[in-house]
Short mmCIF file of C-alpha atoms in Angstrom, two decimals:
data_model
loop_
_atom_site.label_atom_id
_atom_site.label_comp_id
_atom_site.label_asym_id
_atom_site.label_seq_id
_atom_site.Cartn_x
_atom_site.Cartn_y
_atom_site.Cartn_z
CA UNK H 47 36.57 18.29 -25.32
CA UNK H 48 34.85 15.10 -24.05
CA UNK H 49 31.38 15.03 -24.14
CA UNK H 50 31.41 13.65 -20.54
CA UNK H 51 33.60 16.11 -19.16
CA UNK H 52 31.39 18.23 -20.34
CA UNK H 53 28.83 16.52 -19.10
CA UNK H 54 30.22 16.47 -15.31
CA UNK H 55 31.24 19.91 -15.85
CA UNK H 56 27.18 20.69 -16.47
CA UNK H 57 26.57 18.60 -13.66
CA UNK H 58 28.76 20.24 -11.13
CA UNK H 59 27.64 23.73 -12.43
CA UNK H 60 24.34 22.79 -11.40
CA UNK H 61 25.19 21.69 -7.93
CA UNK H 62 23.38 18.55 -8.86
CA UNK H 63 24.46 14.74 -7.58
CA UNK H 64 27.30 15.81 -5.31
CA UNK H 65 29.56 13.09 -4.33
CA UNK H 66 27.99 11.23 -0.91
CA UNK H 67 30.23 11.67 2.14
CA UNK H 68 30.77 7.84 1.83
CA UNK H 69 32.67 8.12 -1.38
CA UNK H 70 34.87 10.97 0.25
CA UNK H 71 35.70 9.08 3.66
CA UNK H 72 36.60 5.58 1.37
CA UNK H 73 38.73 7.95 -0.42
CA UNK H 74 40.48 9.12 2.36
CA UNK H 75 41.25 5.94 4.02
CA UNK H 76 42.99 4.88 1.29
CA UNK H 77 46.08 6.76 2.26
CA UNK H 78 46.84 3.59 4.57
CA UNK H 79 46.62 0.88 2.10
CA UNK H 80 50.04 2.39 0.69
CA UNK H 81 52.47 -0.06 0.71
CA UNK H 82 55.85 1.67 1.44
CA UNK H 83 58.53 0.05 -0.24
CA UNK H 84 56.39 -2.44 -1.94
CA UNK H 85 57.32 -3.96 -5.53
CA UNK H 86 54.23 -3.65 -7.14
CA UNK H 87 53.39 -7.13 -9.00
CA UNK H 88 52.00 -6.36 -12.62
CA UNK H 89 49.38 -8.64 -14.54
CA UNK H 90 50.71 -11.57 -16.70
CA UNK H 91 48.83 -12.97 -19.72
CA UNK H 92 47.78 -16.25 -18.21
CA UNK H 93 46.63 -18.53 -21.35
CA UNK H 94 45.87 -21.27 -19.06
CA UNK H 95 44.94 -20.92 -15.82
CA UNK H 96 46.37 -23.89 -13.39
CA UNK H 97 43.40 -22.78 -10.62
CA UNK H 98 45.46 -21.86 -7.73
CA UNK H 99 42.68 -24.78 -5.59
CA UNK H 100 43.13 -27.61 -7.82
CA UNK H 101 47.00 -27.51 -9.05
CA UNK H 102 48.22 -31.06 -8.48
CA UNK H 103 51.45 -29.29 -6.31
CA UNK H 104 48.79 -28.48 -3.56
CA UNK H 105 49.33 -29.29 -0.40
CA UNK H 106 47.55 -32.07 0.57
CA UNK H 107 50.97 -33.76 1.46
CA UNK H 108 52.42 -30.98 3.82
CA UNK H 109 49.13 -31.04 5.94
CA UNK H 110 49.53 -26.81 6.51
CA UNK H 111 46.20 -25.41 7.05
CA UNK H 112 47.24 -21.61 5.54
CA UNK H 113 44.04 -20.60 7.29
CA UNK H 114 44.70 -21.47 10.67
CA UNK H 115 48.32 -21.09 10.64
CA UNK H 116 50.15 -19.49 13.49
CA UNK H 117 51.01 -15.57 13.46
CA UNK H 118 47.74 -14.77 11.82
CA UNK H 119 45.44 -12.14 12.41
CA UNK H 120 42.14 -12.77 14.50
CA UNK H 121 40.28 -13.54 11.53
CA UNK H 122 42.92 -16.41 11.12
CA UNK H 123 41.10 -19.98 11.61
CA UNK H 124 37.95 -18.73 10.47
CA UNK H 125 34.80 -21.33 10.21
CA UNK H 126 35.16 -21.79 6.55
CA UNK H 127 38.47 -21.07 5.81
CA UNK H 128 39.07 -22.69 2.59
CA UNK H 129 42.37 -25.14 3.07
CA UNK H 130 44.82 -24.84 -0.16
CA UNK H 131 44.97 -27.62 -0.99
CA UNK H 132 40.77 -28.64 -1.46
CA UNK H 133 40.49 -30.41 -4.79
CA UNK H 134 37.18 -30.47 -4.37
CA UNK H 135 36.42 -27.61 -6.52
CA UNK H 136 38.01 -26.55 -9.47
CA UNK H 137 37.78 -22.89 -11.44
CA UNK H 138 34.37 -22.73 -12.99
CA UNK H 139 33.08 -25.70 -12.34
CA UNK H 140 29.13 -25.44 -11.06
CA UNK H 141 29.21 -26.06 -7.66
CA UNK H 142 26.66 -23.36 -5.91
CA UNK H 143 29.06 -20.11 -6.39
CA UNK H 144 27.30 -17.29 -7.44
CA UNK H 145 30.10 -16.77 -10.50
CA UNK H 146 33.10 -18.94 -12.16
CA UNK H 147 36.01 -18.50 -10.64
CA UNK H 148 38.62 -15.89 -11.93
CA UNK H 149 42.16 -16.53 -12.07
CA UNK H 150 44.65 -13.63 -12.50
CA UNK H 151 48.68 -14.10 -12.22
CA UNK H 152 51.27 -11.26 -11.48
CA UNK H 153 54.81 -10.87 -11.09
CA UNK H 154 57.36 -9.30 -9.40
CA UNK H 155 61.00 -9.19 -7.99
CA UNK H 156 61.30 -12.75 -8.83
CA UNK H 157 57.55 -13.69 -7.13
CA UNK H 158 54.67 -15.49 -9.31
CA UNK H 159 51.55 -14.66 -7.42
CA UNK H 160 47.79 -16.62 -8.77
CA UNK H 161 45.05 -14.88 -7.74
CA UNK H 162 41.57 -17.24 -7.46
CA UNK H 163 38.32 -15.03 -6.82
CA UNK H 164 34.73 -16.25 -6.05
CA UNK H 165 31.87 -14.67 -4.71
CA UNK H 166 29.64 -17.00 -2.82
CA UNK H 167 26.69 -16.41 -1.10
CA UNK H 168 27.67 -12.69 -1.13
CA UNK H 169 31.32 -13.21 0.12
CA UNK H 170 34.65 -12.93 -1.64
CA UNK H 171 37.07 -15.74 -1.55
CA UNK H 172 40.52 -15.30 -2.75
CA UNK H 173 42.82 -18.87 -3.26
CA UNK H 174 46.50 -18.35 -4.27
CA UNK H 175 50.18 -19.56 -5.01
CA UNK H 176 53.27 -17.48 -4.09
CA UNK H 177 55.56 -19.33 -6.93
CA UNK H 178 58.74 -19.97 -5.60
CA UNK H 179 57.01 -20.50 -2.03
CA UNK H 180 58.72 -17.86 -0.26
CA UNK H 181 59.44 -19.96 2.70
CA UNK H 182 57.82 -20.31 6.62
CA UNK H 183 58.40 -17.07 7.77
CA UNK H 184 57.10 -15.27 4.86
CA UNK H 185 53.32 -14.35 4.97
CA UNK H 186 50.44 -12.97 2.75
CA UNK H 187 48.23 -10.34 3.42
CA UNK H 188 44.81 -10.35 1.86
CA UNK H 189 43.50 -6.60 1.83
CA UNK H 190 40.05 -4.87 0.70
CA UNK H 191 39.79 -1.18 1.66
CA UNK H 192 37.56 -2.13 4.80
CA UNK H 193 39.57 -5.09 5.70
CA UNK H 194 43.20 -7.28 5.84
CA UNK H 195 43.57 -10.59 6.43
CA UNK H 196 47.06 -12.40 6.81
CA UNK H 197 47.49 -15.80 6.89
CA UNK H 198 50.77 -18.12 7.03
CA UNK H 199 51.64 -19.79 3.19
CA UNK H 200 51.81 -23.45 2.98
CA UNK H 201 55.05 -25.35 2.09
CA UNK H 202 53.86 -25.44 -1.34
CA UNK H 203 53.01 -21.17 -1.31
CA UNK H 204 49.03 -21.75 -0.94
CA UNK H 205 46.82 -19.61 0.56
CA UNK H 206 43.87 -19.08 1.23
CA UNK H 207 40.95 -16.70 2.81
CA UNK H 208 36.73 -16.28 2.61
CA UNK H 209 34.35 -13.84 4.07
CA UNK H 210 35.29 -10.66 2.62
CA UNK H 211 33.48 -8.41 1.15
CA UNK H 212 33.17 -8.11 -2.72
CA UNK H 213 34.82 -5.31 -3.97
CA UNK H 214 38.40 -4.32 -4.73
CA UNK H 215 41.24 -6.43 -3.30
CA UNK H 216 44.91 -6.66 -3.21
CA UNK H 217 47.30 -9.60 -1.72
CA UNK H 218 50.88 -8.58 -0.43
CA UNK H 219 53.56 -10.81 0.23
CA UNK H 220 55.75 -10.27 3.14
CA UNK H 221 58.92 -11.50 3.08
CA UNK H 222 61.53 -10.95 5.94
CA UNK H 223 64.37 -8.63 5.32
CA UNK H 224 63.13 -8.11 1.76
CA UNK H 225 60.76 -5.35 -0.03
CA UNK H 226 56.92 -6.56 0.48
CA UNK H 227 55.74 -7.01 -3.14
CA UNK H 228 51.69 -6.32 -3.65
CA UNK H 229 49.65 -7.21 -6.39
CA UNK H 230 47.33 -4.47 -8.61
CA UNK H 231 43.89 -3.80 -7.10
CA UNK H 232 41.14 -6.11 -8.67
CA UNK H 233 37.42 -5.67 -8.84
CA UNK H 234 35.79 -8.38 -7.67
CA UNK H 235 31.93 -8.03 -8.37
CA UNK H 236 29.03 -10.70 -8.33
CA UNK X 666 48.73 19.87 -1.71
CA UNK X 667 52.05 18.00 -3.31
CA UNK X 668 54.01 19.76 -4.76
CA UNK X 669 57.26 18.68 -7.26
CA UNK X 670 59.02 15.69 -6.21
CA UNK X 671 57.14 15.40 -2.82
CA UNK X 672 54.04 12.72 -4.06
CA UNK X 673 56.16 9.87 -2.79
CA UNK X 674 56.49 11.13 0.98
CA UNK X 675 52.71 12.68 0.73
CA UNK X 676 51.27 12.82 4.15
CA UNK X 677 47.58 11.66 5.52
CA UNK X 678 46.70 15.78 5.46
CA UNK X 679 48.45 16.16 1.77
CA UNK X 680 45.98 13.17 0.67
CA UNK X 681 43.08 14.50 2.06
CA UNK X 682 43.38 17.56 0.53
CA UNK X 683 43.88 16.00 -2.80
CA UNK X 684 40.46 14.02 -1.88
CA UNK X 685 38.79 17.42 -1.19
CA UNK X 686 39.68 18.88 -4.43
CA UNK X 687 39.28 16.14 -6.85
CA UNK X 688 36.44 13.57 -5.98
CA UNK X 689 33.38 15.83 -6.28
CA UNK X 690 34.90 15.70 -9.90
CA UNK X 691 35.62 12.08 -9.91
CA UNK X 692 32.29 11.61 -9.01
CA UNK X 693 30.75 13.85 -11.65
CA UNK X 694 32.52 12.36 -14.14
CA UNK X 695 31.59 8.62 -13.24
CA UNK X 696 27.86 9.74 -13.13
CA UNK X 697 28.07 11.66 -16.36
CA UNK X 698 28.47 7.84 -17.85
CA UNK X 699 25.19 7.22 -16.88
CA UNK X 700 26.71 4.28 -13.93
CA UNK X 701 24.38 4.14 -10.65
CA UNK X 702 25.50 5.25 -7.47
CA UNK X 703 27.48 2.10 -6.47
CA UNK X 704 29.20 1.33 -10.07
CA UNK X 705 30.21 5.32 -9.99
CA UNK X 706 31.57 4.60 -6.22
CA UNK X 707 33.63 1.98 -7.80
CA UNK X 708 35.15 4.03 -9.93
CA UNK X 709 36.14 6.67 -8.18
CA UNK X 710 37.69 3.75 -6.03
CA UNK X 711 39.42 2.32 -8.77
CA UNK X 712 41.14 5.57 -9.40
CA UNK X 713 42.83 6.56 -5.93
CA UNK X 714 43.80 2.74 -5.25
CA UNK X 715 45.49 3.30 -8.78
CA UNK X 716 47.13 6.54 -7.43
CA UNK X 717 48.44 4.66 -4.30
CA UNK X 718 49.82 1.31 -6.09
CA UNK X 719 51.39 4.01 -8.54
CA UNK X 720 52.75 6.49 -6.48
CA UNK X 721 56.70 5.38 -7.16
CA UNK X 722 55.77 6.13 -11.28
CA UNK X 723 54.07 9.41 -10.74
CA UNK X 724 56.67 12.07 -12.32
CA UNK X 725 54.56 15.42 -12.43
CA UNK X 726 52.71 15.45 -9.09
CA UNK X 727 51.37 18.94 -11.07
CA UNK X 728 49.00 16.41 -13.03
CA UNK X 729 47.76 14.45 -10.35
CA UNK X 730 44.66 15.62 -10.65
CA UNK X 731 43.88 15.20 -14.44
CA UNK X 732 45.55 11.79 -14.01
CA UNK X 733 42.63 11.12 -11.48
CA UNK X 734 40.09 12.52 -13.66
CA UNK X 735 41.15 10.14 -16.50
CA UNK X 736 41.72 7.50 -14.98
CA UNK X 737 38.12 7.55 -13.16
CA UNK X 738 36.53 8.39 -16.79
CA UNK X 739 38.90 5.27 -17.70
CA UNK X 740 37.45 3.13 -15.01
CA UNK X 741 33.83 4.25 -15.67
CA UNK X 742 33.77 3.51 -19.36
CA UNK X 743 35.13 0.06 -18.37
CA UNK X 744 32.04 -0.24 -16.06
CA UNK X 745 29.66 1.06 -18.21
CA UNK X 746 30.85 -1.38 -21.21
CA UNK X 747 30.03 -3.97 -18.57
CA UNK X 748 27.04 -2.94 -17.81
CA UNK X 749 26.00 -3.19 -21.38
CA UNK X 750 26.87 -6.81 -21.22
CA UNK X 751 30.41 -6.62 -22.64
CA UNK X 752 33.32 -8.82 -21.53
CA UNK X 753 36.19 -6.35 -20.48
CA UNK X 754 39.16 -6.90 -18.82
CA UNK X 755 39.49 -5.89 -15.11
CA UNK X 756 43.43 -5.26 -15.34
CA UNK X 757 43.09 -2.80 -18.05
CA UNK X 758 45.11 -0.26 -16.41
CA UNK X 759 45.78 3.40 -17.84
CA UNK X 760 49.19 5.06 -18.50
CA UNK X 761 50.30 7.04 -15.10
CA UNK X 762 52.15 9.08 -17.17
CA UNK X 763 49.44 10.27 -19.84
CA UNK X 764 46.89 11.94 -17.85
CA UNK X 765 44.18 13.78 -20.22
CA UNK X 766 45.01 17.85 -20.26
CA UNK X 767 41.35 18.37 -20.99
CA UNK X 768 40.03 16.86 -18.09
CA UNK X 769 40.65 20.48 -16.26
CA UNK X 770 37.47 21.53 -18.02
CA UNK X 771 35.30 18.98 -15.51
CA UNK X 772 35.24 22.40 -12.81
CA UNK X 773 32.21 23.97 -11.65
CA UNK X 774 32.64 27.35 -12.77
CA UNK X 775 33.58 25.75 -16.59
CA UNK X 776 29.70 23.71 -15.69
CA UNK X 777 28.08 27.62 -15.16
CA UNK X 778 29.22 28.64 -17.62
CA UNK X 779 28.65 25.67 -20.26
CA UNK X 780 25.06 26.22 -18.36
CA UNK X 781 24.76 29.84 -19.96
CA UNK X 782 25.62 28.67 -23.26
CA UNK X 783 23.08 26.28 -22.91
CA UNK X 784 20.11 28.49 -22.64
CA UNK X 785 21.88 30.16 -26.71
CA UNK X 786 20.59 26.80 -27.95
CA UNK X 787 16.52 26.51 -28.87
CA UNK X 788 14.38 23.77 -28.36
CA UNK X 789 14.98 20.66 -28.08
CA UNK X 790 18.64 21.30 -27.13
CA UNK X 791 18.14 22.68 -23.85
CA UNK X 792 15.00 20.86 -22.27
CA UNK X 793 17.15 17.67 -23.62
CA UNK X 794 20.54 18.44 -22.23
CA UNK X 795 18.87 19.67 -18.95
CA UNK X 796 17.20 16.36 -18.83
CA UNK X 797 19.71 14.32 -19.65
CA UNK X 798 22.52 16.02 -17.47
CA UNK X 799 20.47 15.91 -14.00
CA UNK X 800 18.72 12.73 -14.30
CA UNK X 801 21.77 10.42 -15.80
CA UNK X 802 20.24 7.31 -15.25
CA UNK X 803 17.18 8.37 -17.02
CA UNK X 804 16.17 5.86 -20.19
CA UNK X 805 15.93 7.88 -23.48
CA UNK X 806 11.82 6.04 -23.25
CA UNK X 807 11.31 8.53 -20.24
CA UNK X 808 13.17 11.80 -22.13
CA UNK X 809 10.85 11.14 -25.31
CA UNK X 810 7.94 10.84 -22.82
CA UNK X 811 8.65 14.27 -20.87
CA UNK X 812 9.81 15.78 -24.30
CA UNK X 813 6.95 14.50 -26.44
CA UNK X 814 9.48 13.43 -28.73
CA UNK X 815 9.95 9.87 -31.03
CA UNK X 816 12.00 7.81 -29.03
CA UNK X 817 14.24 6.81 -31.80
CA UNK X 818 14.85 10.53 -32.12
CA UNK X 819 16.40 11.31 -28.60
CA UNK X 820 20.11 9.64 -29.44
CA UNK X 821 20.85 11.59 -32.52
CA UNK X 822 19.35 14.71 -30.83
CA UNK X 823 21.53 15.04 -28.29
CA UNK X 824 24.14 13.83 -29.81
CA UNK X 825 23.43 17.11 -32.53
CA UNK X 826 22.96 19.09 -29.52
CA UNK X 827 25.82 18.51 -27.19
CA UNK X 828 28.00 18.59 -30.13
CA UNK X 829 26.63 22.24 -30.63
CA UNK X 830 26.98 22.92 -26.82
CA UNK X 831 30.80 21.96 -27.13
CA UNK X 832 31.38 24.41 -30.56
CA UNK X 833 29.73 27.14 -28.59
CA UNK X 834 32.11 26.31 -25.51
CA UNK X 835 35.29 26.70 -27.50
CA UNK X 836 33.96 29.73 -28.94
CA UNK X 837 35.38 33.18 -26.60
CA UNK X 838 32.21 34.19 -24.55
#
C-alpha cells in the first residue's frame, strides 16, 4: 500500500480538507473540451528546438496576420496579438518575460504541430507551426479549460495567440473534411 | 456511471457522476503530497484532461477510477518534485492502461478505519501521524515544535510509524 494513499485515505476518514467546489465544477466542465473524433497528437523528442517565432520559414513574406485573420473568434485581432512571423524575439532570450520560452512538438495523422509557451506579465502566450501548413481553410484552436481561441494559420502554418490564462492548454487543428487532430494538455506555469 | 464499452459515448450526466465519486479522492490524494491548494487543483486537472484526451484508449471503463487516482498521484509527485526545485518533464504521461489496483484503498471508510488502528500505536506515532495527516503543508520545524521533539528526528519517525500503521492495516481487524 502507498503511504499516500494511505495518507488520503486518513485524510478523508477524518472529513478533513474536502475538495473546494471549484475543483469539482472545473472538473465537470471538462466534459466539453472532448474532442470527438480528434487524432490525438503525441509528444516528439525535440533535440533542437527551431522556436516556432524565429524559424527563418516565417511569414514575414506572406504578410498573414494569423491573429487578425478572418473567421476568427471575437478574441481574434486582439491588441497584442503576437504576428508569426516577429523575429524580434527568439526562445529564451531575456527580453522582459517572466520565464524562457518552452518549445514542445507533437505529431499526428501526418501533422507536425510546435508548441511556443511564455508567460508574460501574468499571461500565457502560445506561438506555433502546423508542419505541412494545412492550407487556408484549415484553422487552429487554442483552448485552456476557461477559454478557446481560434485563429486563421498563415501560408507558412504560423500561429499565434496572448492573453490567456496560465494553466493547462491544448491547440487543435481543424481541417475541413478531415478528423480534427489536438495536441496533449500542457501545464503552463510561471 | 459507464459501464463496459460505453466510456467513449459517456454523456455530460455519466461524467458528472464520475466527478462526484472520484475527486474528493483525487483531491485527497494530491494533498496527501504535501502540494498547496492550487498545485493540488492542478493535479486533479491534469488527471480528467488526461481522461478526456484518452478516452479512445480506455479498455476497462471498470478501472476508471483507479486510473484517475493514479494518474492524479502521478501528476502530484511530478508537482511536488518541482516544487523541490527539480527539472521534470511536463509530458510525462502515465500508461491508460495500467491504473494502480491499490489505489481503491484511498476511500473514507478504509481512512476510519486506518484512523482506529491509529490510536493501537503509542506515542509519538499517533500525535505525529495526526499532525502530519491534517495539517499537510505543515514543516517538520513546526511538528518538532508542537511534539517537543528533535527536528532531525520527525522524518525517520514517521517514516517508522506510518510504516507500522500500514503492517497493522494489512493485518484482519
Amino acid at each position: 500500500m502507498r503511504e499516500e494513499y494511505l495518507l488520503a485515505a486518513l485524510r478523508m476518514g477524518a472529513g478533513a480538507d474536502p475538495v473546494p467546489e471549484g475543483v469539482s465544477a472545473a472538473a465537470r466542465a471538462v466534459f466539453r473540451l472532448r474532442v470527438p473524433g480528434g487524432v490525438p497528437a503525441g509528444p516528439v523528442d525535440l533535440a533542437a528546438p527551431p522556436g516556432a517565432r524565429s524559424s527563418p520559414a516565417t511569414d514575414a513574406s506572406s504578410g498573414t496576420s494569423p491573429g487578425t485573420s478572418p473567421g476568427t473568434d471575437a478574441a481574434a485581432g486582439e491588441p497584442g496579438a503576437a504576428g508569426a512571423g516577429d523575429e524580434s524575439w527568439r526562445p529564451g532570450a531575456g527580453d522582459g518575460r517572466d520565464n524562457p520560452a518552452h518549445v514542445r512538438r507533437f505529431s499526428a495523422a501526418g501533422l507536425v504541430i510546435d508548441l511556443e509557451t511564455t508567460i508574460t506579465g501574468g499571461r500565457m502566450e502560445v506561438a506555433g507551426q502546423v508542419s505541412p501548413a494545412p492550407g487556408p481553410d484549415a484553422r487552429i484552436e487554442v483552448r485552456t479549460p476557461h477559454v478557446g481561441k481560434v485563429r486563421a494559420l498563415s501560408e507558412t502554418g504560423h500561429f499565434a495567440v496572448t492573453g490567456l490564462p496560465p494553466g493547462w492548454v491544448s491547440v487543435v487543428c481543424h481541417r475541413p473534411g478531415r478528423p480534427p487532430v489536438f495536441t496533449r494538455w500542457l501545464r503552463v506555469r510561471p | 456511471m459507464p459501464t463496459d464499452d460505453s466510456f467513449a459515448t459517456i454523456d455530460q450526466a455519466g461524467w458528472e457522476d464520475l466527478v462526484a465519486r472520484f475527486d474528493g479522492r483525487m483531491w485527497a490524494v494530491a494533498r496527501a503530497f504535501g502540494l498547496s491548494a492550487a498545485d493540488a487543483a492542478d493535479a486533479v486537472q491534469c488527471a480528467w484532461l488526461r481522461l478526456v484526451e484518452s478516452a479512445g484508449a480506455i479498455r476497462d471503463p471498470a478501472r476508471i477510477g483507479a486510473w484517475l487516482v493514479t494518474t492524479t498521484r502521478h501528476e502530484a509527485a511530478r508537482l511536488s518534485r518541482r516544487a523541490r526545485g527539480e527539472v521534470i518533464s511536463d509530458l510525462d504521461v502515465p500508461d491508460t492502461a495500467q491504473p494502480d489496483p491499490t489505489a481503491a484503498v484511498v476511500d473514507a471508510d478504509f481512512g476510519r478505519q486506518a484512523w482506529r488502528r491509529l490510536d493501537l500505536l503509542g506515542e509519538p506515532c499517533r500525535s505525529l501521524i495526526r499532525l502530519y495527516v491534517l495539517h499537510p503543508e505543515a514543516r517538520y520545524a513546526q511538528i518538532a515544535v508542537r511534539l517537543d521533539l528533535p527536528v532531525g528526528s520527525i522524518g525517520p519517525t514517521r517514516a517508522r510509524c506510518m510504516s507500522r500503521l500500514r503492517a497493522l492495516m494489512e493485518e484482519p481487524e
